[in-house]
CSV table of C-alpha atoms in Angstrom, one decimal:
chain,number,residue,atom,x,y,z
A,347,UNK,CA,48.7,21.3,-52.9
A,348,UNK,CA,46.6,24.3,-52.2
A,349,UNK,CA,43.8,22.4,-51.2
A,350,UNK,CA,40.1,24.1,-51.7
A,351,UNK,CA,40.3,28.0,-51.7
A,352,UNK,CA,37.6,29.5,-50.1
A,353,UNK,CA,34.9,31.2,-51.9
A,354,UNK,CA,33.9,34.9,-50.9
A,355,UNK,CA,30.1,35.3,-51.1
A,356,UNK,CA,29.5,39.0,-50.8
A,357,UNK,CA,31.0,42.1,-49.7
A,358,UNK,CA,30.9,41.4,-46.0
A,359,UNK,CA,33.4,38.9,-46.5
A,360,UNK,CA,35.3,41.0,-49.1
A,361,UNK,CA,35.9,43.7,-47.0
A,362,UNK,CA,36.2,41.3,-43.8
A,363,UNK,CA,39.5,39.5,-46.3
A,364,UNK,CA,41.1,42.6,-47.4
A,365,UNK,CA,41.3,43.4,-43.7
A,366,UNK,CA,42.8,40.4,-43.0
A,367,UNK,CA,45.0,40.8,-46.0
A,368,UNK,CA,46.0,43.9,-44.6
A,369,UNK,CA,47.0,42.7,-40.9
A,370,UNK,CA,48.9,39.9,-42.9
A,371,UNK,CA,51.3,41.9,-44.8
A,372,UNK,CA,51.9,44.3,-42.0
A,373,UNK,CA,52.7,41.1,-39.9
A,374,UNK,CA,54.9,39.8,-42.4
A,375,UNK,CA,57.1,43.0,-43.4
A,376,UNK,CA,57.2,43.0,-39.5
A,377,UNK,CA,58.4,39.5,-39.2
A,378,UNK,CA,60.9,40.4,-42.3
A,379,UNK,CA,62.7,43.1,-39.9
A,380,UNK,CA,63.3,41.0,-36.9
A,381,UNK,CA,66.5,39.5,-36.0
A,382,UNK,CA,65.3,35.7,-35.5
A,383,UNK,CA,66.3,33.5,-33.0
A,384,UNK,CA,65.8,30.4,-35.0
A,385,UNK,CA,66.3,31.4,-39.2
A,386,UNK,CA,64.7,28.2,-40.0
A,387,UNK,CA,61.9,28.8,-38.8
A,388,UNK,CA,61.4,32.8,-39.5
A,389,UNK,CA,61.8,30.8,-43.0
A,390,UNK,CA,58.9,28.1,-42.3
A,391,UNK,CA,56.9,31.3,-40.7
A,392,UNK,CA,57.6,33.8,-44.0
A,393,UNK,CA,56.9,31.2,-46.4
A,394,UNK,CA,53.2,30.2,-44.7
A,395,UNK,CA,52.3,33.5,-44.5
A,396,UNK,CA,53.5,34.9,-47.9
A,397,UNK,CA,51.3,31.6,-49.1
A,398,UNK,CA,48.2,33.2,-47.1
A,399,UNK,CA,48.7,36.3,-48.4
A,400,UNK,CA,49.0,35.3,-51.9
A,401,UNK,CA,45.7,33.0,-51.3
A,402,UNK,CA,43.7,36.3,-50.0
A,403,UNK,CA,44.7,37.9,-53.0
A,404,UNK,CA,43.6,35.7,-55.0
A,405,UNK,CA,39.9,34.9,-53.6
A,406,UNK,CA,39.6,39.0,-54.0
A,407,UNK,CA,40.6,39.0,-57.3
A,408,UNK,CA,38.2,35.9,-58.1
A,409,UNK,CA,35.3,38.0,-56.4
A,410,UNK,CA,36.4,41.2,-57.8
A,411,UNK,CA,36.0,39.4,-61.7
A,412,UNK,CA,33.1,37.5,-60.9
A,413,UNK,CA,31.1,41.1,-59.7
A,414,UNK,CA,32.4,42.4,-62.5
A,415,UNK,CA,30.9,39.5,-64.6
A,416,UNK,CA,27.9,40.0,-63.3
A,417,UNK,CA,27.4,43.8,-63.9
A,418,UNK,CA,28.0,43.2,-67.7
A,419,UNK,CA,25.1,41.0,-68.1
């Protein structure tokens, strides 16, 4: 269960999520070249934030079609 996404209301909070996005998969390719002292839970840590990351991803696409939705009208 993915529970509610959240809802991006303008560009503030676009631009405010792809930054976000962006310290995300910088933290996780960083994550991905550390030896770990515990592999289960590098695992646990990789998957929740590949999951954030995918979520980000896709409240910017869901803003990104619904501006674009609203310019054709």
């Amino acid at each position: 269960d993915r529970g509610n996404p959240m809802t991006l209301k303008n560009d503030i909070e676009l631009a405010n999520t792809r930054r976000k996005l962006k310290e995300l998969e910088e933290h996780y390719q960083a994550r991905a070249q550390e030896t770990p002292a515990d592999p289960h839970l590098q695992e646990l840590t990789q998957h929740s934030l590949k999951r954030l990351i995918n979520q980000l991803k896709e409240e910017i696409t869901l803003f990104e079609i619904h501006q674009a939705g609203s310019n054709t009208i």
